[in-house]
PDB file of C-alpha atoms in Angstrom:
ATOM      1  CA  ASP A  28     139.008  75.689 134.017  1.00  0.00           C
ATOM      2  CA  GLY A  29     138.792  79.352 135.042  1.00  0.00           C
ATOM      3  CA  GLY A  30     136.464  80.667 137.712  1.00  0.00           C
ATOM      4  CA  ILE A  31     135.815  81.610 141.304  1.00  0.00           C
ATOM      5  CA  THR A  32     135.750  79.034 144.054  1.00  0.00           C
ATOM      6  CA  GLN A  33     134.393  79.427 147.565  1.00  0.00           C
ATOM      7  CA  SER A  34     134.829  77.069 150.457  1.00  0.00           C
ATOM      8  CA  PRO A  35     133.352  75.566 152.417  1.00  0.00           C
ATOM      9  CA  LYS A  36     129.850  75.249 150.963  1.00  0.00           C
ATOM     10  CA  TYR A  37     128.363  75.119 154.468  1.00  0.00           C
ATOM     11  CA  LEU A  38     129.924  76.500 157.647  1.00  0.00           C
ATOM     12  CA  PHE A  39     128.742  76.322 161.224  1.00  0.00           C
ATOM     13  CA  ARG A  40     129.730  78.880 163.835  1.00  0.00           C
ATOM     14  CA  LYS A  41     129.500  78.616 167.583  1.00  0.00           C
ATOM     15  CA  GLU A  42     128.849  81.587 169.841  1.00  0.00           C
ATOM     16  CA  GLY A  43     131.926  83.775 170.287  1.00  0.00           C
ATOM     17  CA  GLN A  44     133.828  82.073 167.486  1.00  0.00           C
ATOM     18  CA  ASN A  45     135.553  83.682 164.508  1.00  0.00           C
ATOM     19  CA  VAL A  46     135.224  81.844 161.207  1.00  0.00           C
ATOM     20  CA  THR A  47     136.930  82.436 157.857  1.00  0.00           C
ATOM     21  CA  LEU A  48     135.368  81.986 154.447  1.00  0.00           C
ATOM     22  CA  SER A  49     137.672  81.305 151.519  1.00  0.00           C
ATOM     23  CA  CYS A  50     137.453  82.885 148.057  1.00  0.00           C
ATOM     24  CA  GLU A  51     139.903  82.142 145.248  1.00  0.00           C
ATOM     25  CA  GLN A  52     139.846  83.228 141.581  1.00  0.00           C
ATOM     26  CA  ASN A  53     142.062  82.296 138.631  1.00  0.00           C
ATOM     27  CA  LEU A  54     140.575  84.853 136.235  1.00  0.00           C
ATOM     28  CA  ASN A  55     143.435  87.312 136.765  1.00  0.00           C
ATOM     29  CA  HIS A  56     140.910  89.895 137.963  1.00  0.00           C
ATOM     30  CA  ASP A  57     142.136  92.862 139.967  1.00  0.00           C
ATOM     31  CA  ALA A  58     138.949  93.538 141.931  1.00  0.00           C
ATOM     32  CA  MET A  59     137.237  91.234 144.404  1.00  0.00           C
ATOM     33  CA  TYR A  60     134.073  91.671 146.481  1.00  0.00           C
ATOM     34  CA  TRP A  61     132.176  90.089 149.359  1.00  0.00           C
ATOM     35  CA  TYR A  62     128.377  90.243 149.578  1.00  0.00           C
ATOM     36  CA  ARG A  63     125.888  89.043 152.112  1.00  0.00           C
ATOM     37  CA  GLN A  64     122.513  87.745 150.930  1.00  0.00           C
ATOM     38  CA  ASP A  65     119.484  87.492 153.214  1.00  0.00           C
ATOM     39  CA  PRO A  66     115.980  86.496 152.073  1.00  0.00           C
ATOM     40  CA  GLY A  67     114.196  89.475 150.512  1.00  0.00           C
ATOM     41  CA  GLN A  68     117.244  91.728 150.979  1.00  0.00           C
ATOM     42  CA  GLY A  69     119.097  91.251 147.738  1.00  0.00           C
ATOM     43  CA  LEU A  70     122.887  91.478 147.847  1.00  0.00           C
ATOM     44  CA  ARG A  71     124.604  93.837 150.273  1.00  0.00           C
ATOM     45  CA  LEU A  72     128.281  94.751 149.952  1.00  0.00           C
ATOM     46  CA  ILE A  73     130.521  93.897 152.916  1.00  0.00           C
ATOM     47  CA  TYR A  74     134.037  94.684 151.661  1.00  0.00           C
ATOM     48  CA  TYR A  75     135.775  95.124 148.344  1.00  0.00           C
ATOM     49  CA  SER A  76     139.325  95.303 147.075  1.00  0.00           C
ATOM     50  CA  GLN A  77     140.540  96.799 143.805  1.00  0.00           C
ATOM     51  CA  ILE A  78     144.208  95.922 144.229  1.00  0.00           C
ATOM     52  CA  VAL A  79     146.460  93.722 146.346  1.00  0.00           C
ATOM     53  CA  ASN A  80     147.081  94.988 149.887  1.00  0.00           C
ATOM     54  CA  ASP A  81     144.201  97.459 149.702  1.00  0.00           C
ATOM     55  CA  PHE A  82     140.498  97.115 150.541  1.00  0.00           C
ATOM     56  CA  GLN A  83     137.528  99.308 151.448  1.00  0.00           C
ATOM     57  CA  LYS A  84     134.454  98.902 153.610  1.00  0.00           C
ATOM     58  CA  GLY A  85     131.125  98.361 151.945  1.00  0.00           C
ATOM     59  CA  ASP A  86     127.682  99.086 153.337  1.00  0.00           C
ATOM     60  CA  ILE A  87     127.656  96.468 156.127  1.00  0.00           C
ATOM     61  CA  ALA A  88     131.314  95.977 157.178  1.00  0.00           C
ATOM     62  CA  GLU A  89     130.763  95.916 160.952  1.00  0.00           C
ATOM     63  CA  GLY A  90     131.674  92.542 162.450  1.00  0.00           C
ATOM     64  CA  TYR A  91     133.661  91.438 159.394  1.00  0.00           C
ATOM     65  CA  SER A  92     137.314  91.658 158.355  1.00  0.00           C
ATOM     66  CA  VAL A  93     139.217  90.846 155.149  1.00  0.00           C
ATOM     67  CA  SER A  94     142.742  90.637 153.779  1.00  0.00           C
ATOM     68  CA  ARG A  95     144.137  90.805 150.258  1.00  0.00           C
ATOM     69  CA  GLU A  96     147.693  89.512 150.368  1.00  0.00           C
ATOM     70  CA  LYS A  97     147.487  87.820 146.965  1.00  0.00           C
ATOM     71  CA  LYS A  98     145.671  88.804 143.797  1.00  0.00           C
ATOM     72  CA  GLU A  99     143.895  85.428 143.638  1.00  0.00           C
ATOM     73  CA  SER A 100     142.639  85.315 147.213  1.00  0.00           C
ATOM     74  CA  PHE A 101     140.237  87.446 149.297  1.00  0.00           C
ATOM     75  CA  PRO A 102     139.272  85.653 152.541  1.00  0.00           C
ATOM     76  CA  LEU A 103     136.469  86.987 154.743  1.00  0.00           C
ATOM     77  CA  THR A 104     136.473  86.552 158.522  1.00  0.00           C
ATOM     78  CA  VAL A 105     133.177  86.723 160.357  1.00  0.00           C
ATOM     79  CA  THR A 106     134.076  87.823 163.876  1.00  0.00           C
ATOM     80  CA  SER A 107     132.231  87.289 167.128  1.00  0.00           C
ATOM     81  CA  ALA A 108     131.188  90.955 166.920  1.00  0.00           C
ATOM     82  CA  GLN A 109     128.793  90.056 164.078  1.00  0.00           C
ATOM     83  CA  LYS A 110     125.682  89.219 166.093  1.00  0.00           C
ATOM     84  CA  ASN A 111     123.531  87.950 163.252  1.00  0.00           C
ATOM     85  CA  PRO A 112     125.892  86.098 160.894  1.00  0.00           C
ATOM     86  CA  THR A 113     123.439  83.537 159.490  1.00  0.00           C
ATOM     87  CA  ALA A 114     123.299  84.265 155.755  1.00  0.00           C
ATOM     88  CA  PHE A 115     124.485  83.217 152.309  1.00  0.00           C
ATOM     89  CA  TYR A 116     127.889  84.787 151.521  1.00  0.00           C
ATOM     90  CA  LEU A 117     128.902  85.465 147.949  1.00  0.00           C
ATOM     91  CA  CYS A 118     132.323  86.370 146.618  1.00  0.00           C
ATOM     92  CA  ALA A 119     132.735  88.074 143.249  1.00  0.00           C
ATOM     93  CA  SER A 120     135.547  89.374 141.070  1.00  0.00           C
ATOM     94  CA  SER A 121     135.880  91.715 138.120  1.00  0.00           C
ATOM     95  CA  PRO A 122     138.608  93.169 135.928  1.00  0.00           C
ATOM     96  CA  VAL A 123     139.197  96.819 136.756  1.00  0.00           C
ATOM     97  CA  GLY A 124     138.549  98.665 133.521  1.00  0.00           C
ATOM     98  CA  THR A 125     137.971 102.300 132.720  1.00  0.00           C
ATOM     99  CA  GLY A 126     135.904 103.718 135.546  1.00  0.00           C
ATOM    100  CA  GLY A 127     135.581 100.200 136.934  1.00  0.00           C
ATOM    101  CA  ARG A 128     132.371  99.569 134.976  1.00  0.00           C
ATOM    102  CA  GLU A 129     133.003  95.901 134.472  1.00  0.00           C
ATOM    103  CA  THR A 130     130.961  92.769 134.974  1.00  0.00           C
ATOM    104  CA  GLN A 131     131.231  91.035 138.320  1.00  0.00           C
ATOM    105  CA  TYR A 132     131.451  87.251 138.271  1.00  0.00           C
ATOM    106  CA  PHE A 133     130.209  85.332 141.293  1.00  0.00           C
ATOM    107  CA  GLY A 134     131.331  82.227 143.112  1.00  0.00           C
ATOM    108  CA  PRO A 135     128.923  79.475 144.253  1.00  0.00           C
ATOM    109  CA  GLY A 136     128.520  80.894 147.772  1.00  0.00           C
ATOM    110  CA  THR A 137     128.977  79.751 151.372  1.00  0.00           C
ATOM    111  CA  ARG A 138     126.022  79.291 153.686  1.00  0.00           C
ATOM    112  CA  LEU A 139     126.912  80.209 157.273  1.00  0.00           C
ATOM    113  CA  LEU A 140     124.777  78.897 160.100  1.00  0.00           C
ATOM    114  CA  VAL A 141     125.021  79.608 163.811  1.00  0.00           C
ATOM    115  CA  LEU A 142     124.827  76.707 166.236  1.00  0.00           C
TER     116      LEU A 142
ATOM    117  CA  GLY B  19     121.738 107.128 149.353  1.00  0.00           C
ATOM    118  CA  GLU B  20     121.727 105.677 145.892  1.00  0.00           C
ATOM    119  CA  ASN B  21     119.451 102.733 145.249  1.00  0.00           C
ATOM    120  CA  VAL B  22     117.895 100.455 142.660  1.00  0.00           C
ATOM    121  CA  GLU B  23     114.202  99.613 142.882  1.00  0.00           C
ATOM    122  CA  GLN B  24     113.040  96.353 141.298  1.00  0.00           C
ATOM    123  CA  HIS B  25     109.484  95.212 140.555  1.00  0.00           C
ATOM    124  CA  PRO B  26     107.700  92.924 140.944  1.00  0.00           C
ATOM    125  CA  SER B  27     109.157  90.916 143.813  1.00  0.00           C
ATOM    126  CA  THR B  28     107.344  87.791 142.591  1.00  0.00           C
ATOM    127  CA  LEU B  29     106.084  86.992 139.099  1.00  0.00           C
ATOM    128  CA  SER B  30     104.218  83.945 137.836  1.00  0.00           C
ATOM    129  CA  VAL B  31     103.717  83.405 134.117  1.00  0.00           C
ATOM    130  CA  GLN B  32     102.355  80.555 132.033  1.00  0.00           C
ATOM    131  CA  GLU B  33     104.953  78.561 130.132  1.00  0.00           C
ATOM    132  CA  GLY B  34     105.352  80.072 126.688  1.00  0.00           C
ATOM    133  CA  ASP B  35     104.226  83.549 127.752  1.00  0.00           C
ATOM    134  CA  SER B  36     106.511  86.555 128.221  1.00  0.00           C
ATOM    135  CA  ALA B  37     107.886  87.924 131.492  1.00  0.00           C
ATOM    136  CA  VAL B  38     108.925  91.516 132.173  1.00  0.00           C
ATOM    137  CA  ILE B  39     110.901  92.757 135.176  1.00  0.00           C
ATOM    138  CA  LYS B  40     111.423  96.480 135.723  1.00  0.00           C
ATOM    139  CA  CYS B  41     114.074  98.454 137.600  1.00  0.00           C
ATOM    140  CA  THR B  42     114.659 102.129 138.332  1.00  0.00           C
ATOM    141  CA  TYR B  43     117.894 103.702 139.534  1.00  0.00           C
ATOM    142  CA  SER B  44     118.767 106.964 141.218  1.00  0.00           C
ATOM    143  CA  ASP B  45     122.406 107.742 140.304  1.00  0.00           C
ATOM    144  CA  SER B  46     122.440 109.741 137.048  1.00  0.00           C
ATOM    145  CA  ALA B  47     126.111 108.740 136.594  1.00  0.00           C
ATOM    146  CA  SER B  48     125.247 105.037 136.315  1.00  0.00           C
ATOM    147  CA  ASN B  49     126.284 103.744 132.911  1.00  0.00           C
ATOM    148  CA  TYR B  50     126.393  99.943 133.144  1.00  0.00           C
ATOM    149  CA  PHE B  51     123.379  97.746 133.929  1.00  0.00           C
ATOM    150  CA  PRO B  52     123.827  93.978 134.301  1.00  0.00           C
ATOM    151  CA  TRP B  53     121.122  91.389 134.945  1.00  0.00           C
ATOM    152  CA  TYR B  54     121.792  88.237 136.934  1.00  0.00           C
ATOM    153  CA  LYS B  55     119.931  84.956 137.297  1.00  0.00           C
ATOM    154  CA  GLN B  56     120.267  83.013 140.540  1.00  0.00           C
ATOM    155  CA  GLU B  57     119.138  79.430 140.937  1.00  0.00           C
ATOM    156  CA  LEU B  58     118.494  77.939 144.355  1.00  0.00           C
ATOM    157  CA  GLY B  59     121.656  77.528 146.419  1.00  0.00           C
ATOM    158  CA  LYS B  60     123.944  78.914 143.709  1.00  0.00           C
ATOM    159  CA  GLY B  61     125.730  82.161 142.967  1.00  0.00           C
ATOM    160  CA  PRO B  62     124.219  84.711 140.540  1.00  0.00           C
ATOM    161  CA  GLN B  63     125.107  84.282 136.867  1.00  0.00           C
ATOM    162  CA  LEU B  64     125.235  87.155 134.393  1.00  0.00           C
ATOM    163  CA  ILE B  65     122.606  86.688 131.679  1.00  0.00           C
ATOM    164  CA  ILE B  66     122.708  90.011 129.836  1.00  0.00           C
ATOM    165  CA  ASP B  67     124.003  93.539 130.322  1.00  0.00           C
ATOM    166  CA  ILE B  68     123.614  96.940 128.694  1.00  0.00           C
ATOM    167  CA  ARG B  69     125.659 100.144 128.658  1.00  0.00           C
ATOM    168  CA  SER B  70     124.274 103.648 128.633  1.00  0.00           C
ATOM    169  CA  ASN B  71     125.146 104.331 125.000  1.00  0.00           C
ATOM    170  CA  VAL B  72     122.682 101.639 123.887  1.00  0.00           C
ATOM    171  CA  GLY B  73     118.867 101.642 124.187  1.00  0.00           C
ATOM    172  CA  GLU B  74     118.211  97.948 123.671  1.00  0.00           C
ATOM    173  CA  LYS B  75     120.104  94.669 123.536  1.00  0.00           C
ATOM    174  CA  LYS B  76     118.856  91.211 122.677  1.00  0.00           C
ATOM    175  CA  ASP B  77     120.241  87.705 123.119  1.00  0.00           C
ATOM    176  CA  GLN B  78     117.918  84.969 121.837  1.00  0.00           C
ATOM    177  CA  ARG B  79     114.850  84.975 124.145  1.00  0.00           C
ATOM    178  CA  ILE B  80     116.220  87.640 126.480  1.00  0.00           C
ATOM    179  CA  ALA B  81     116.239  91.387 125.879  1.00  0.00           C
ATOM    180  CA  VAL B  82     117.008  94.436 127.969  1.00  0.00           C
ATOM    181  CA  THR B  83     115.831  97.996 127.349  1.00  0.00           C
ATOM    182  CA  LEU B  84     117.229 101.173 128.886  1.00  0.00           C
ATOM    183  CA  ASN B  85     115.633 104.607 129.204  1.00  0.00           C
ATOM    184  CA  LYS B  86     118.317 106.923 130.609  1.00  0.00           C
ATOM    185  CA  THR B  87     116.059 109.949 130.721  1.00  0.00           C
ATOM    186  CA  ALA B  88     113.565 108.165 132.943  1.00  0.00           C
ATOM    187  CA  LYS B  89     116.301 106.172 134.716  1.00  0.00           C
ATOM    188  CA  HIS B  90     114.720 102.817 134.220  1.00  0.00           C
ATOM    189  CA  PHE B  91     115.604  99.569 132.518  1.00  0.00           C
ATOM    190  CA  SER B  92     113.726  96.343 131.962  1.00  0.00           C
ATOM    191  CA  LEU B  93     114.365  92.662 131.333  1.00  0.00           C
ATOM    192  CA  HIS B  94     112.124  90.860 128.854  1.00  0.00           C
ATOM    193  CA  ILE B  95     112.018  87.059 128.559  1.00  0.00           C
ATOM    194  CA  THR B  96     109.951  85.676 125.689  1.00  0.00           C
ATOM    195  CA  GLU B  97     108.627  82.133 125.168  1.00  0.00           C
ATOM    196  CA  THR B  98     109.328  81.278 128.791  1.00  0.00           C
ATOM    197  CA  GLN B  99     110.438  77.746 129.676  1.00  0.00           C
ATOM    198  CA  PRO B 100     110.523  75.834 132.992  1.00  0.00           C
ATOM    199  CA  GLU B 101     114.289  76.388 133.291  1.00  0.00           C
ATOM    200  CA  ASP B 102     113.673  80.134 133.398  1.00  0.00           C
ATOM    201  CA  SER B 103     112.302  79.719 136.953  1.00  0.00           C
ATOM    202  CA  ALA B 104     114.807  81.475 139.233  1.00  0.00           C
ATOM    203  CA  VAL B 105     115.473  84.757 141.048  1.00  0.00           C
ATOM    204  CA  TYR B 106     116.530  87.618 138.793  1.00  0.00           C
ATOM    205  CA  PHE B 107     118.502  90.655 139.974  1.00  0.00           C
ATOM    206  CA  CYS B 108     119.051  93.937 138.198  1.00  0.00           C
ATOM    207  CA  ALA B 109     122.026  96.126 139.068  1.00  0.00           C
ATOM    208  CA  ALA B 110     123.559  99.496 138.269  1.00  0.00           C
ATOM    209  CA  THR B 111     127.068 100.875 138.708  1.00  0.00           C
ATOM    210  CA  LEU B 112     127.752 103.815 140.985  1.00  0.00           C
ATOM    211  CA  ARG B 113     130.283 106.650 140.682  1.00  0.00           C
ATOM    212  CA  ASP B 114     132.752 104.870 142.987  1.00  0.00           C
ATOM    213  CA  ASP B 115     132.946 101.743 140.814  1.00  0.00           C
ATOM    214  CA  LYS B 116     130.664  99.657 143.006  1.00  0.00           C
ATOM    215  CA  ILE B 117     127.521  97.937 141.817  1.00  0.00           C
ATOM    216  CA  ILE B 118     124.197  98.266 143.622  1.00  0.00           C
ATOM    217  CA  PHE B 119     121.633  95.489 143.263  1.00  0.00           C
ATOM    218  CA  GLY B 120     117.864  95.420 143.255  1.00  0.00           C
ATOM    219  CA  LYS B 121     116.176  93.143 145.779  1.00  0.00           C
ATOM    220  CA  GLY B 122     115.346  90.499 143.214  1.00  0.00           C
ATOM    221  CA  THR B 123     112.321  89.044 141.419  1.00  0.00           C
ATOM    222  CA  ARG B 124     111.318  85.442 141.956  1.00  0.00           C
ATOM    223  CA  LEU B 125     110.033  84.161 138.599  1.00  0.00           C
ATOM    224  CA  HIS B 126     107.779  81.092 138.529  1.00  0.00           C
ATOM    225  CA  ILE B 127     107.007  79.445 135.190  1.00  0.00           C
ATOM    226  CA  LEU B 128     103.684  77.627 135.440  1.00  0.00           C
ATOM    227  CA  PRO B 129     103.143  74.426 133.396  1.00  0.00           C
TER     228      PRO B 129
END
């Protein structure tokens, strides 16, 4: 059963704590993305990666970090420097085609709440 | 910077009527335009997409139209049903292979 999985579904963060959100895909896609979704804001790009061991900052990368050690995995760490982390986090992947104009497929999301 | 404008932000239609959501984009190089449907607490799901070499595409009750000259594209849902209630996002690709999303339209289907 192919797809994108995210875990956990809900995550609670204490002040000053780093937390890591998991994203795994078995679609053999080269590109992976992390988005943040706030009410009325749509989806905003945090980081993306088009190949293993390489990634680029998106529009709102401050306070976040990522790694891409394996093609299937693209974990996102929300650091203590992110002062307003409460949001719904979505991971996506896509095959990298000509010009990269390919459909992005989304995981089910992780809701992060601050205690 | 580049952006995608989406209207309306909320739309209520009677069950069985049609719904239309409109988007405009700013990057003239954009050539791929997907539409996503997001149900509460879930990730967005692709429902239809269109490429710049096509003016219209239809899939059962859903259709998308594209006007490249005017830089706008629209989603049309006919014979709406209760399960069509959701948030819909339009999107457009940018020169650097990223996708930029509209802010979404919350569609309510009234019984």
